[in-house]
Amino acid sequence: MRRAYLDNVATTPVLPQVLEAMLPYFRDAYGNPQSIHEWGDQAREALDDARSKVAALIVAQPEEIIFTGSGTEANNFAIKGLTLARQSQGKHVVISAIEHFSVLHAAKTLEKWGFEVTQVPVDRYGLVDPEEVGTSIREDTALVSIMHANSEVGTVQPIAEIAKVVKKRGALFHTDAVATTGSIPVDVKELGVDALSLTPNQFYGPKGVGALWLKKGARIIPFLDGGVQERGRRAGTENVPAIVGLGKAAELAKEEMASRMAHLSALRDRLIEGLLSRIEHAILTGHPTQRLPGNASFCIEFIEGEAMLMLLSHQGIAASSGSACTSRALKASHVLTAMGLPAEIAQGSLLFSLGLENTEEDIDYVLEQLPPIVDRLRQMSPLYSKFLKGQQGGR
């Protein structure tokens, strides 16, 4: 049976070059970067090298990079740390309605701490209107956090335009760039943000590591107490092998950005066109053009996404329904409902996230296997049966 992995939004495989770079730091170069001897020097130099490579990927300075344990930690650090550092100036935060749960839940925690949170709506494509952001900002707004792109529907936000609005109002601006860093060009100066989160398992690096870029001069309150690692901003012994892997993945992403984007965009367009032409009552979700290169997301009416995933898996095809963090939750995606899709349609969400190892043959295999799966499920669907009866009654 053919196998096709199209769930790269959940995680990407580690590239051989990345694994090769990491391996020595598990066994041979095992020193603690804080130690004052040659073993510690070796590990510390590896961290410095990785920091420089991550900074180069996003056009930043190495000293502005703070290593974390994940993208989720980077988001929590930014949302909580930046607002707490500015709470004397105001206790109001602005986010969008389609943020990742690591931002949404961090914001809910802030509410428990006495902050107010405003959620900015999105349009039917999942786009945030910069003017809506501006309207939401108040004199006491400490932080605005809008994701660079939504990994579930692929929509890329006009972050540079939003940044201009935020700066005029005097608030700090953070963006969750987990979905974009390493996949499309990211330049923190061009974006105009003050903080940015990233993680390498979205661009062929290891899991269990991430980074927060913090603009020089921005104050942040650490929420891990302990040692002086990361210039005293993130305590804990550094995960040297993973950080080395992050650095190597960043280096490769910068070098191969153009070719990767071209490859993924071609496969994405082939899949979108093929699926919409073969399956009736299928809706492309997200912006039609302003979207991530490897993202092809749909809602298939009258059936549930989970059922499609199980039958696709039986045919060796890996995909997802909604975000990876909610794929086991039998409820409509908050992203799709925020975009105005009814819950019964949002339940049929299906996301194919493409990767470097995917080929045209993978796409054609999906287009061969999915239509009969949809037909089979619709034959068992009371919603589809009701729809057909309605059509017949209207003739």
XYZ file of N, CA, C and O in Angstrom, residues 37 65 275:
12
model
N 35.117 25.277 31.466
C 36.208 24.385 31.047
C 35.965 24.056 29.574
O 34.980 24.524 28.978
N 17.897 36.655 20.378
C 17.279 35.324 20.338
C 17.324 34.683 21.714
O 18.383 34.550 22.331
N -9.041 18.558 -6.053
C -10.076 18.185 -5.083
C -11.391 18.920 -5.366
O -12.463 18.311 -5.356
